[in-house]
Amino acid sequence: MTDISERQITDMLDTNSAAAVLQTPTGVWTGLTHHDDRTDSDSFTLSFASDGTVALRTPGSVGTGVWSADGPGRFSYELTETPAHQGSRRTHVEARLEGAAYHATGTVDGVPARAATSVEFTADRLAGEPAAWHDVVGLAAPIRGRTLFPGDEGFEEACSGWLLTVEHRPAAVVVAADADDVAAAVRFAAETGRPVAVQSTGHGKSVPADGAVFIATGELRELSVDPGAGTARIGAGLRWNEVITAAAEHGLAPLCGSSGQVGVMGFLTGGGLPLTGRTYGFAADRVRSLDIVTADGLLRTVSPTREPDLFWAVRGGKSNFGIVVAAEIELLPLRSIYGGRLHYPVENREHAVRLLGSYLAWAREQPEEMSSSVTLMRFPDAPQLPEELRGRSLVLVMLVHMGDEEQGARLVEPLRALGPAKDTCAVMPYTRITEIHQDPKNPVRVHFRSALLDDLDDDAVEELVALIDPAKSGGPFPGIELRHLGGALDRPPGRPHAVSTQGAAFHLWLRMPAPPDQADAVREAADEVLERLRRWDTGAMLPGFLFDHDSAPERVRRAYSEADHRRLAALKATYDPNHLFRINHTIPPAHDVR
């Protein structure tokens, strides 16, 4: 048992009298249950709050109830305890305080436990305040998967994720085993007035989930391919590389982005800007139906014919309308692509201007079969970097052509004439498409910003090149990607959704390393980059690229046309009037919109 002095208890409870502390069980206790007919004991943790409520946790159950003082140094409590996946039982305990410990006897379901043998409880006080899990412990009772609370093993890992610049501190984490777990967690959050957060891989983290019921969907791993129908059914816990591999066995492929590590559902509900976007449009175009748990705790299947308004809103509205647990998507008959990367080390500012200007001129002339992007980078002179990158600037062109090798090679020839130091463009199986961008697989601490830009002229080239001028010394060190838009991305989709380029020519994706001690400086530097490009900024954004303060409601409006945002806010008022789903790029319900 833990040795805690009266003075320590007094400090924890912030009272003036150690004697008063010893008259109340308020705080957290850990102890053992002893049965006369057994040699072993059962461990438990109890949390007593000053409002007279009590919460219990054991390795196999949770419980909630009430307690009351029965006289100096004496108290009693009653719990409704729910063992995992079994019926509930009611426990009554009479206890006496002895310093920092208590001793008690009790009954279970009205009779002494264990076939009329006595049961005793002994416990030590661990803390003078209720546990962090006190008012959410009942959540665990109906959950088939794991329910984790602050301090539990696996809690930090479950609510971490790929993007480390946003840290979650939820009240509880539900590692859902199935859609029923998701629904139970949503109902609990609604009943207790807590917000809901959802995460699969953590690539899209934008708002801290402090105090929320945090639902991890990584174990929802349904995956089946119907080659005859050309479709796949996918669970929310999958990553794109898993879907790509399964589809490829049948000569099919999904529309995916630049990383195979990204979770499928966050990508689809954000609209999904695929590497083949100019040819095939947004990935949201290819969604046939979605299974979603809404704020009322109901599991709905939505499609163009079943609740079509909600189906429209979720594809672009991200997690504002519920938690998508599964989707049916169309696959395309794609076995291979022509694509790759061209690396251009920058010799000086003039060289960078020529490279970027040549790429932009080239991109304007490309057919819809060619999707491409250009990335501008400047690296610090740091020993952990490869020698060829230290203190250097680089222009990278990434491309995917949906045609034969001969045509692809002919279209790329003007870029090859610029003298790349490395050229990987060739025919490759679709299963390798996410290797083109070489996105990091391990968690990163990066500050992201984005914008939609008009066509870029010579002045824009000068501004962009100034940001990676190899003659500069010191930081910041931005990575700036310009994704060429247009083509199928600008055509009305066959299944309308809430995503649009709003006529922009390029998508700007700004990535800046953000060490914890430099976070404010990095944000200011990112603001400066965007300010320098304001002349070409359309004022619009894509909903799948809203991070940091871009997730505030007034900035989220920029991700949608005015009419679409009004429609989304009205649907939010219908499906989530109490704004349960707000740990995201939030769209307030219409009655909250100002």
Coordinates of C-alpha atoms in Angstrom, one line a residue:
M1 CA 0.0 0.0 0.0
T2 CA 1.1 3.6 -0.7
D3 CA 2.6 5.5 2.2
I4 CA 1.0 9.0 2.1
S5 CA 1.3 11.4 5.0
E6 CA -1.5 13.5 6.5
R7 CA 0.3 16.6 5.3
Q8 CA 0.4 15.4 1.7
I9 CA -3.3 14.7 1.8
T10 CA -3.8 18.1 3.2
D11 CA -1.9 19.7 0.4
M12 CA -3.7 17.7 -2.3
L13 CA -7.1 18.7 -1.0
D14 CA -6.1 22.3 -0.4
T15 CA -7.7 22.4 3.0
N16 CA -6.5 23.9 6.3
S17 CA -7.1 20.9 8.5
A18 CA -5.6 17.4 8.1
A19 CA -8.2 16.1 10.5
A20 CA -10.9 17.3 8.1
V21 CA -9.2 15.4 5.3
L22 CA -9.3 12.2 7.2
Q23 CA -13.1 12.4 7.6
T24 CA -13.8 12.3 3.9
P25 CA -12.9 9.8 1.1
T26 CA -12.8 12.5 -1.6
G27 CA -10.0 11.6 -4.0
V28 CA -8.6 8.5 -5.7
W29 CA -8.0 5.2 -4.0
T30 CA -6.4 2.0 -5.1
G31 CA -6.9 -1.2 -3.2
L32 CA -7.7 -4.9 -3.1
T33 CA -10.9 -7.0 -2.6
H34 CA -10.3 -10.0 -0.3
H35 CA -12.7 -13.0 -0.3
D36 CA -12.8 -15.6 2.5
D37 CA -13.0 -18.5 0.1
R38 CA -10.0 -17.4 -2.1
T39 CA -6.3 -16.9 -1.6
D40 CA -6.0 -14.3 -4.3
S41 CA -7.3 -10.7 -4.3
D42 CA -8.9 -8.5 -6.9
S43 CA -7.5 -5.0 -7.5
F44 CA -9.6 -1.9 -8.0
T45 CA -9.3 1.9 -8.3
L46 CA -12.0 4.1 -6.9
S47 CA -12.7 7.8 -7.4
F48 CA -14.8 9.8 -4.9
A49 CA -16.0 13.3 -5.8
S50 CA -17.2 15.9 -3.4
D51 CA -20.6 16.0 -5.1
G52 CA -21.3 12.5 -3.7
T53 CA -20.6 10.4 -6.8
V54 CA -18.2 7.5 -7.0
A55 CA -16.6 5.8 -10.0
L56 CA -14.9 2.4 -10.1
R57 CA -12.3 0.7 -12.4
T58 CA -11.1 -2.8 -12.2
P59 CA -9.2 -4.9 -14.7
G60 CA -12.5 -6.3 -15.9
S61 CA -15.2 -3.9 -15.1
V62 CA -16.3 -0.3 -14.4
G63 CA -18.9 1.1 -12.1
T64 CA -20.7 4.3 -11.1
G65 CA -22.7 5.2 -8.0
V66 CA -23.0 7.4 -4.9
W67 CA -21.3 7.7 -1.5
S68 CA -22.3 9.4 1.7
A69 CA -20.7 10.1 5.1
D70 CA -22.1 7.9 7.9
G71 CA -20.3 9.6 10.8
P72 CA -16.8 10.8 11.7
G73 CA -14.3 8.6 9.7
R74 CA -17.1 6.5 8.3
F75 CA -18.8 6.4 4.9
S76 CA -20.7 4.0 2.6
Y77 CA -21.1 3.8 -1.1
E78 CA -23.2 1.9 -3.6
L79 CA -22.1 1.0 -7.1
T80 CA -23.6 -0.4 -10.2
E81 CA -20.7 -2.4 -11.6
T82 CA -20.7 -3.6 -15.2
P83 CA -18.2 -6.4 -15.9
A84 CA -16.9 -6.5 -19.5
H85 CA -19.6 -7.9 -21.8
Q86 CA -21.7 -9.3 -18.9
G87 CA -24.7 -8.2 -16.9
S88 CA -24.4 -5.6 -14.2
R89 CA -24.2 -6.1 -10.4
R90 CA -24.9 -3.8 -7.5
T91 CA -22.3 -3.5 -4.7
H92 CA -22.8 -1.9 -1.3
V93 CA -19.8 -1.1 0.9
E94 CA -19.5 0.1 4.5
A95 CA -16.1 1.7 5.2
R96 CA -14.0 3.3 7.9
L97 CA -11.1 5.7 7.4
E98 CA -7.8 5.0 9.1
G99 CA -5.4 7.8 8.1
A100 CA -4.5 7.4 4.4
A101 CA -6.3 4.1 4.2
Y102 CA -9.7 2.6 4.5
H103 CA -11.1 -0.8 5.4
A104 CA -14.5 -2.0 4.5
T105 CA -16.9 -4.9 4.1
G106 CA -19.6 -5.2 1.5
T107 CA -22.3 -7.1 -0.3
V108 CA -22.9 -7.9 -4.0
D109 CA -26.5 -7.9 -5.2
G110 CA -27.7 -7.7 -1.7
V111 CA -25.9 -10.7 -0.3
P112 CA -22.3 -11.2 0.9
A113 CA -20.1 -12.0 -2.0
R114 CA -18.9 -15.4 -2.9
A115 CA -21.8 -17.6 -1.8
A116 CA -22.4 -16.0 1.5
T117 CA -18.7 -15.7 2.5
S118 CA -17.5 -12.3 3.6
V119 CA -15.8 -9.8 1.3
E120 CA -13.4 -7.2 2.6
F121 CA -12.0 -4.1 0.9
T122 CA -8.7 -2.3 1.7
A123 CA -7.5 0.7 -0.1
D124 CA -4.9 3.5 0.0
R125 CA -5.4 7.1 -1.0
L126 CA -3.4 8.1 -4.1
A127 CA -4.7 11.6 -4.7
G128 CA -6.9 14.1 -3.1
E129 CA -9.0 15.0 -6.1
P130 CA -11.3 12.8 -8.2
A131 CA -9.7 11.0 -11.1
A132 CA -9.6 12.5 -14.6
W133 CA -11.8 9.6 -15.7
H134 CA -14.4 10.0 -13.0
D135 CA -17.3 11.3 -15.1
V136 CA -16.5 9.2 -18.2
V137 CA -15.8 5.8 -16.7
G138 CA -19.3 4.6 -17.5
L139 CA -18.4 4.9 -21.2
A140 CA -16.4 1.7 -21.0
A141 CA -19.3 -0.5 -20.0
P142 CA -20.9 -1.0 -23.5
I143 CA -17.6 -0.9 -25.5
R144 CA -16.3 -4.1 -27.1
G145 CA -13.0 -2.6 -28.0
R146 CA -10.6 -0.8 -25.6
T147 CA -11.5 2.2 -23.5
L148 CA -8.5 4.1 -22.3
F149 CA -8.2 7.0 -19.8
P150 CA -5.3 9.4 -19.0
G151 CA -2.5 7.5 -17.4
D152 CA -3.5 4.1 -19.0
E153 CA -0.9 2.2 -20.9
G154 CA -1.6 2.9 -24.6
F155 CA -3.5 6.1 -24.0
E156 CA -0.9 8.4 -25.4
E157 CA -0.2 6.2 -28.4
A158 CA -3.9 5.9 -29.3
C159 CA -4.5 9.6 -29.5
S160 CA -1.1 10.6 -31.0
G161 CA -0.8 10.2 -34.7
W162 CA 1.3 11.2 -37.7
L163 CA 1.2 15.0 -37.2
L164 CA 2.9 15.9 -33.9
T165 CA 2.2 19.6 -33.9
V166 CA -1.3 19.0 -32.5
E167 CA -1.5 17.3 -29.1
H168 CA -4.8 15.7 -28.0
R169 CA -5.8 15.5 -24.3
P170 CA -9.2 13.8 -24.4
A171 CA -11.2 12.7 -21.4
A172 CA -11.3 9.2 -22.8
V173 CA -10.2 7.2 -25.9
V174 CA -12.4 4.5 -27.4
V175 CA -10.5 2.2 -29.7
A176 CA -13.5 1.0 -31.5
A177 CA -13.9 -2.6 -32.5
D178 CA -16.9 -2.0 -34.7
A179 CA -19.6 0.5 -35.7
D180 CA -21.6 -0.3 -32.5
D181 CA -18.7 0.9 -30.4
V182 CA -18.6 4.2 -32.4
A183 CA -22.4 4.6 -31.9
A184 CA -22.2 3.9 -28.2
A185 CA -19.3 6.4 -27.7
V186 CA -21.2 9.1 -29.7
R187 CA -24.4 8.5 -27.6
F188 CA -22.3 8.8 -24.4
A189 CA -20.7 12.0 -25.5
A190 CA -24.1 13.5 -26.4
E191 CA -25.6 12.5 -23.0
T192 CA -22.7 14.0 -21.1
G193 CA -22.3 17.1 -23.2
R194 CA -18.8 16.3 -24.4
P195 CA -17.5 16.9 -27.9
V196 CA -16.5 14.0 -30.1
A197 CA -13.2 13.7 -31.9
V198 CA -12.3 11.0 -34.5
Q199 CA -8.9 9.8 -35.8
S200 CA -7.6 7.0 -37.9
T201 CA -3.9 7.8 -38.7
G202 CA -3.7 11.4 -37.4
H203 CA -2.5 12.9 -40.8
G204 CA -5.4 15.4 -40.6
K205 CA -5.1 16.7 -37.0
S206 CA -6.1 20.3 -36.8
V207 CA -7.7 21.0 -33.4
P208 CA -6.7 19.6 -30.0
A209 CA -9.3 17.2 -28.7
D210 CA -9.1 18.4 -25.1
G211 CA -11.8 17.0 -22.9
A212 CA -13.4 15.1 -25.7
V213 CA -14.6 11.6 -26.2
F214 CA -11.9 10.5 -28.7
I215 CA -12.8 7.7 -31.1
A216 CA -9.9 5.9 -32.7
T217 CA -11.1 4.0 -35.8
G218 CA -7.8 2.3 -36.7
E219 CA -9.3 -1.2 -36.0
L220 CA -12.2 -0.8 -38.4
R221 CA -10.4 -2.8 -41.1
E222 CA -13.1 -4.2 -43.4
L223 CA -11.8 -4.6 -47.0
S224 CA -13.4 -6.4 -49.9
V225 CA -13.1 -5.9 -53.6
D226 CA -15.9 -6.8 -56.1
P227 CA -14.0 -7.1 -59.4
G228 CA -17.2 -7.6 -61.4
A229 CA -18.8 -4.4 -60.1
G230 CA -15.4 -2.6 -60.0
T231 CA -15.9 -1.5 -56.4
A232 CA -14.4 -1.9 -53.0
R233 CA -15.9 -1.7 -49.5
I234 CA -13.4 -0.2 -47.1
G235 CA -13.3 0.3 -43.4
A236 CA -12.3 3.6 -41.7
G237 CA -9.1 2.1 -40.3
L238 CA -7.5 1.3 -43.6
R239 CA -4.6 3.2 -45.3
W240 CA -4.5 3.7 -49.0
N241 CA -1.6 1.4 -49.6
E242 CA -3.7 -1.5 -48.3
V243 CA -6.6 -0.6 -50.7
I244 CA -4.2 -0.2 -53.6
T245 CA -2.7 -3.6 -53.0
A246 CA -6.0 -5.4 -52.7
A247 CA -7.5 -3.7 -55.8
A248 CA -4.3 -4.4 -57.9
E249 CA -4.9 -8.1 -57.6
H250 CA -7.9 -7.6 -59.9
G251 CA -6.3 -5.0 -62.2
L252 CA -8.1 -2.2 -60.5
A253 CA -7.1 0.9 -58.6
P254 CA -8.6 3.6 -56.3
L255 CA -8.0 7.3 -56.7
C256 CA -5.4 8.1 -54.0
G257 CA -3.2 10.9 -52.9
S258 CA 0.5 11.3 -52.6
S259 CA 0.9 9.1 -49.5
G260 CA -0.1 5.5 -49.1
Q261 CA 0.1 5.9 -45.3
V262 CA -2.9 8.3 -45.2
G263 CA -6.2 7.0 -43.8
V264 CA -8.8 6.4 -46.4
M265 CA -11.8 8.1 -44.7
G266 CA -10.2 11.4 -43.9
F267 CA -9.0 11.7 -47.5
L268 CA -12.4 10.9 -48.9
T269 CA -14.4 13.1 -46.6
G270 CA -12.0 16.0 -47.3
G271 CA -12.7 15.6 -51.0
G272 CA -9.6 13.8 -51.9
L273 CA -7.2 15.5 -54.3
P274 CA -5.7 12.5 -56.1
L275 CA -2.4 12.3 -58.0
T276 CA -4.5 11.7 -61.2
G277 CA -6.9 14.6 -60.4
R278 CA -6.7 16.4 -63.8
T279 CA -7.8 13.1 -65.5
Y280 CA -10.3 11.7 -63.1
G281 CA -11.4 14.5 -60.7
F282 CA -11.7 14.4 -56.9
A283 CA -11.7 11.0 -55.1
A284 CA -15.1 12.0 -53.6
D285 CA -16.5 11.7 -57.1
R286 CA -16.0 7.9 -56.9
V287 CA -17.7 7.3 -53.5
R288 CA -20.9 5.3 -54.0
S289 CA -22.1 5.1 -50.4
L290 CA -21.0 5.8 -46.8
D291 CA -21.9 4.3 -43.4
I292 CA -21.9 7.1 -40.9
V293 CA -22.8 7.4 -37.2
T294 CA -24.5 10.7 -36.7
A295 CA -24.9 12.8 -33.5
D296 CA -28.0 10.9 -32.5
G297 CA -26.0 7.7 -32.2
L298 CA -27.6 6.1 -35.3
L299 CA -25.7 4.3 -38.0
R300 CA -27.0 5.5 -41.4
T301 CA -26.1 4.4 -44.9
V302 CA -26.1 7.4 -47.2
S303 CA -25.9 7.5 -51.0
P304 CA -27.3 9.5 -53.9
T305 CA -30.7 7.9 -53.2
R306 CA -30.6 7.5 -49.4
E307 CA -30.4 10.8 -47.5
P308 CA -28.7 12.5 -50.5
D309 CA -28.2 15.8 -48.7
L310 CA -26.1 14.2 -46.0
F311 CA -24.2 12.2 -48.6
W312 CA -23.4 15.4 -50.4
A313 CA -22.3 17.2 -47.2
V314 CA -20.0 14.5 -45.8
R315 CA -17.9 14.4 -48.9
G316 CA -16.1 17.7 -48.2
G317 CA -17.6 18.4 -44.8
K318 CA -15.1 16.0 -43.2
S319 CA -16.2 15.0 -39.6
N320 CA -18.7 17.8 -39.1
F321 CA -21.7 15.5 -39.7
G322 CA -20.7 12.3 -38.0
I323 CA -18.1 9.5 -38.0
V324 CA -17.8 7.5 -41.2
V325 CA -17.1 3.9 -40.4
A326 CA -17.1 2.4 -43.9
A327 CA -17.5 3.3 -47.6
E328 CA -18.1 1.8 -50.9
I329 CA -16.0 3.3 -53.6
E330 CA -15.5 2.8 -57.4
L331 CA -12.3 1.4 -58.7
L332 CA -10.8 2.2 -62.0
P333 CA -9.3 -0.4 -64.5
L334 CA -5.7 0.9 -64.0
R335 CA -2.6 -1.4 -63.9
S336 CA 0.1 1.1 -64.7
I337 CA 0.9 4.8 -65.1
Y338 CA 3.7 6.8 -66.6
G339 CA 5.2 9.0 -64.0
G340 CA 8.1 9.9 -61.6
R341 CA 10.2 12.8 -60.3
L342 CA 12.7 15.2 -61.9
H343 CA 15.3 16.7 -59.5
Y344 CA 16.9 20.0 -60.3
P345 CA 19.6 21.3 -57.9
V346 CA 19.4 25.1 -57.9
E347 CA 22.6 26.8 -58.8
N348 CA 21.5 30.4 -58.1
R349 CA 18.4 32.6 -58.1
E350 CA 18.4 33.1 -61.8
H351 CA 18.6 29.3 -62.4
A352 CA 15.6 28.8 -60.0
V353 CA 13.6 31.5 -61.9
R354 CA 14.2 29.7 -65.2
L355 CA 13.3 26.3 -63.8
L356 CA 10.0 27.4 -62.2
G357 CA 9.0 29.6 -65.1
S358 CA 9.7 26.8 -67.5
Y359 CA 7.6 24.4 -65.5
L360 CA 4.6 26.8 -65.3
A361 CA 4.8 27.4 -69.1
W362 CA 4.9 23.6 -69.7
A363 CA 2.0 22.9 -67.3
R364 CA -0.3 25.3 -69.1
E365 CA 0.1 23.3 -72.3
Q366 CA -0.5 19.9 -70.9
P367 CA -3.6 17.7 -71.7
E368 CA -5.9 16.4 -69.0
E369 CA -4.0 13.1 -69.0
M370 CA -1.1 14.8 -67.3
S371 CA -1.3 15.7 -63.6
S372 CA 1.8 17.3 -62.0
S373 CA 3.2 19.5 -59.3
V374 CA 6.4 21.4 -58.6
T375 CA 8.0 21.7 -55.2
L376 CA 10.5 24.3 -54.1
M377 CA 12.8 23.5 -51.2
R378 CA 15.7 25.0 -49.4
F379 CA 17.6 22.9 -46.8
P380 CA 19.6 24.0 -43.8
D381 CA 23.3 23.3 -43.6
A382 CA 22.7 20.6 -41.0
P383 CA 24.9 17.5 -40.4
Q384 CA 21.9 15.1 -40.2
L385 CA 21.0 15.8 -43.9
P386 CA 22.7 14.0 -46.8
E387 CA 25.7 15.9 -47.9
E388 CA 24.2 16.7 -51.4
L389 CA 21.3 18.5 -49.7
R390 CA 23.1 20.5 -47.0
G391 CA 22.6 24.2 -47.5
R392 CA 21.2 23.6 -51.0
S393 CA 18.0 24.6 -52.8
L394 CA 16.1 22.1 -55.0
V395 CA 13.2 22.2 -57.5
L396 CA 11.3 19.0 -57.9
V397 CA 8.7 18.2 -60.5
M398 CA 6.4 15.2 -59.9
L399 CA 4.1 13.9 -62.5
V400 CA 1.6 11.2 -63.4
H401 CA 0.5 10.7 -67.0
M402 CA -2.5 8.5 -67.8
G403 CA -1.4 7.3 -71.2
D404 CA 1.1 5.2 -73.0
E405 CA 4.9 5.4 -72.5
E406 CA 5.6 7.0 -75.8
Q407 CA 3.2 9.8 -75.3
G408 CA 4.3 10.3 -71.7
A409 CA 7.9 10.5 -72.7
R410 CA 7.2 13.0 -75.4
L411 CA 5.3 15.3 -73.1
V412 CA 8.0 15.2 -70.5
E413 CA 10.8 16.0 -73.0
P414 CA 10.7 19.8 -72.4
L415 CA 11.3 19.1 -68.7
R416 CA 14.2 16.8 -69.4
A417 CA 15.7 19.5 -71.6
L418 CA 16.2 21.6 -68.4
G419 CA 18.9 19.1 -67.3
P420 CA 17.6 17.3 -64.2
A421 CA 20.2 15.7 -62.0
K422 CA 17.8 12.8 -61.4
D423 CA 15.0 11.5 -63.6
T424 CA 12.8 8.6 -62.5
C425 CA 10.0 9.1 -65.0
A426 CA 9.0 5.8 -66.5
V427 CA 6.2 3.3 -66.8
M428 CA 5.4 1.9 -63.3
P429 CA 2.7 -0.3 -61.8
Y430 CA -0.1 1.7 -60.1
T431 CA 1.0 0.0 -56.8
R432 CA 4.0 2.3 -56.8
I433 CA 2.2 5.5 -57.5
T434 CA 2.6 6.8 -53.9
E435 CA 6.4 6.4 -54.2
I436 CA 6.6 9.4 -56.6
H437 CA 6.2 12.1 -53.9
Q438 CA 8.2 10.2 -51.2
D439 CA 6.0 11.6 -48.4
P440 CA 7.4 10.8 -44.9
K441 CA 6.1 7.7 -43.3
N442 CA 7.1 8.5 -39.8
P443 CA 5.4 11.1 -37.6
V444 CA 6.5 14.7 -38.2
R445 CA 6.4 18.0 -36.5
V446 CA 5.4 20.3 -39.3
H447 CA 3.3 23.4 -39.7
F448 CA 1.0 23.2 -42.7
R449 CA -0.8 26.0 -44.6
S450 CA -2.5 26.1 -48.0
A451 CA -4.2 28.3 -50.5
L452 CA -5.8 28.2 -54.0
L453 CA -4.0 30.4 -56.5
D454 CA -4.7 32.0 -59.8
D455 CA -2.3 31.4 -62.7
L456 CA 1.2 32.6 -61.8
D457 CA 3.0 35.3 -63.7
D458 CA 6.6 36.4 -63.7
D459 CA 6.2 38.4 -60.6
A460 CA 4.8 35.4 -58.8
V461 CA 7.8 33.3 -59.9
E462 CA 10.2 36.0 -58.4
E463 CA 8.3 35.9 -55.1
L464 CA 8.4 32.2 -54.9
V465 CA 12.0 31.8 -55.8
A466 CA 13.0 34.5 -53.2
L467 CA 11.7 32.1 -50.6
I468 CA 14.2 29.4 -51.5
D469 CA 17.1 31.6 -52.7
P470 CA 20.2 29.5 -52.2
A471 CA 22.2 32.7 -51.4
K472 CA 20.1 33.1 -48.2
S473 CA 21.4 32.0 -44.8
G474 CA 19.3 30.9 -41.9
G475 CA 15.7 29.9 -41.6
P476 CA 12.9 29.5 -42.1
F477 CA 13.1 26.6 -44.6
P478 CA 9.8 26.2 -46.3
G479 CA 8.7 23.4 -48.6
I480 CA 6.3 24.9 -51.2
E481 CA 4.3 22.6 -53.4
L482 CA 2.2 23.9 -56.3
R483 CA -0.3 21.3 -57.6
H484 CA -1.6 22.0 -61.1
L485 CA -5.4 21.9 -61.1
G486 CA -8.0 22.1 -63.9
G487 CA -9.2 19.4 -66.2
A488 CA -11.6 17.0 -64.6
L489 CA -11.2 18.8 -61.3
D490 CA -13.2 21.7 -62.7
R491 CA -16.1 19.6 -64.2
P492 CA -19.3 19.0 -62.2
P493 CA -19.0 15.5 -60.6
G494 CA -21.4 12.7 -61.4
R495 CA -22.3 12.5 -57.7
P496 CA -22.3 16.1 -56.5
H497 CA -20.3 16.9 -53.3
A498 CA -19.2 19.9 -51.3
V499 CA -15.7 20.2 -52.8
S500 CA -14.5 22.5 -55.6
T501 CA -11.3 24.2 -56.8
Q502 CA -13.5 27.3 -57.3
G503 CA -11.7 27.9 -60.6
A504 CA -8.2 28.1 -59.2
A505 CA -5.2 27.2 -61.3
F506 CA -2.9 25.8 -58.6
H507 CA -3.1 24.5 -55.1
L508 CA -0.4 25.8 -52.8
W509 CA 0.7 23.4 -50.0
L510 CA 3.2 25.0 -47.6
R511 CA 5.1 22.7 -45.2
M512 CA 7.4 24.2 -42.5
P513 CA 9.4 22.2 -39.9
A514 CA 8.1 23.3 -36.5
P515 CA 10.2 22.4 -33.5
P516 CA 8.3 23.0 -30.2
D517 CA 10.5 25.9 -29.2
Q518 CA 10.0 27.7 -32.6
A519 CA 6.2 27.1 -33.1
D520 CA 5.3 30.8 -33.0
A521 CA 8.1 31.9 -35.2
V522 CA 7.2 29.3 -37.8
R523 CA 3.6 30.4 -37.8
E524 CA 4.7 34.0 -38.4
A525 CA 7.0 32.9 -41.2
A526 CA 4.2 30.9 -42.8
D527 CA 1.9 34.0 -42.6
E528 CA 4.7 36.0 -44.3
V529 CA 4.9 33.5 -47.2
L530 CA 1.2 33.7 -47.8
E531 CA 1.2 37.5 -47.6
R532 CA 3.9 37.7 -50.3
L533 CA 1.6 35.6 -52.5
R534 CA -1.6 37.5 -51.7
R535 CA -1.9 39.0 -55.2
W536 CA -2.4 35.5 -56.7
D537 CA -4.5 34.1 -53.8
T538 CA -8.1 33.4 -54.9
G539 CA -9.3 33.6 -51.4
A540 CA -10.5 30.0 -51.5
M541 CA -9.1 26.8 -50.0
L542 CA -9.7 23.0 -50.2
P543 CA -11.4 21.4 -47.2
G544 CA -8.9 18.6 -47.0
F545 CA -6.0 21.0 -46.3
L546 CA -7.2 23.0 -43.3
F547 CA -4.8 23.0 -40.4
D548 CA -3.9 25.2 -37.4
H549 CA -5.8 28.5 -37.4
D550 CA -7.1 27.7 -40.9
S551 CA -9.6 25.4 -39.1
A552 CA -11.4 28.4 -37.4
P553 CA -15.0 28.9 -38.7
E554 CA -14.3 32.2 -40.3
R555 CA -11.5 30.7 -42.4
V556 CA -13.3 27.4 -43.1
R557 CA -15.8 29.5 -45.0
R558 CA -13.1 30.0 -47.6
A559 CA -13.1 26.3 -48.4
Y560 CA -16.6 26.4 -49.9
S561 CA -18.6 28.6 -52.1
E562 CA -21.0 30.9 -50.3
A563 CA -24.0 28.8 -51.4
D564 CA -22.4 25.6 -50.4
H565 CA -21.4 26.9 -46.9
R566 CA -24.9 28.0 -46.3
R567 CA -26.2 24.6 -47.3
L568 CA -23.6 22.9 -45.1
A569 CA -24.5 25.0 -42.1
A570 CA -28.2 24.3 -42.6
L571 CA -27.5 20.5 -42.8
K572 CA -25.4 20.8 -39.7
A573 CA -28.3 22.2 -37.8
T574 CA -30.4 19.2 -38.9
Y575 CA -27.9 16.4 -38.2
D576 CA -25.8 17.9 -35.4
P577 CA -27.7 20.9 -33.9
N578 CA -25.7 20.8 -30.6
H579 CA -22.4 20.9 -32.5
L580 CA -21.1 17.6 -31.0
F581 CA -18.7 17.2 -33.9
R582 CA -16.5 20.3 -33.6
I583 CA -13.0 18.9 -33.1
N584 CA -12.2 19.6 -36.7
H585 CA -12.4 22.4 -39.3
T586 CA -15.6 23.3 -37.8
I587 CA -18.9 24.3 -39.6
P588 CA -21.2 25.6 -36.9
P589 CA -24.9 24.8 -37.3
A590 CA -27.0 27.5 -39.1
H591 CA -28.4 28.9 -35.8
D592 CA -24.8 29.6 -34.6
V593 CA -23.6 31.1 -37.9
R594 CA -23.1 34.9 -37.7

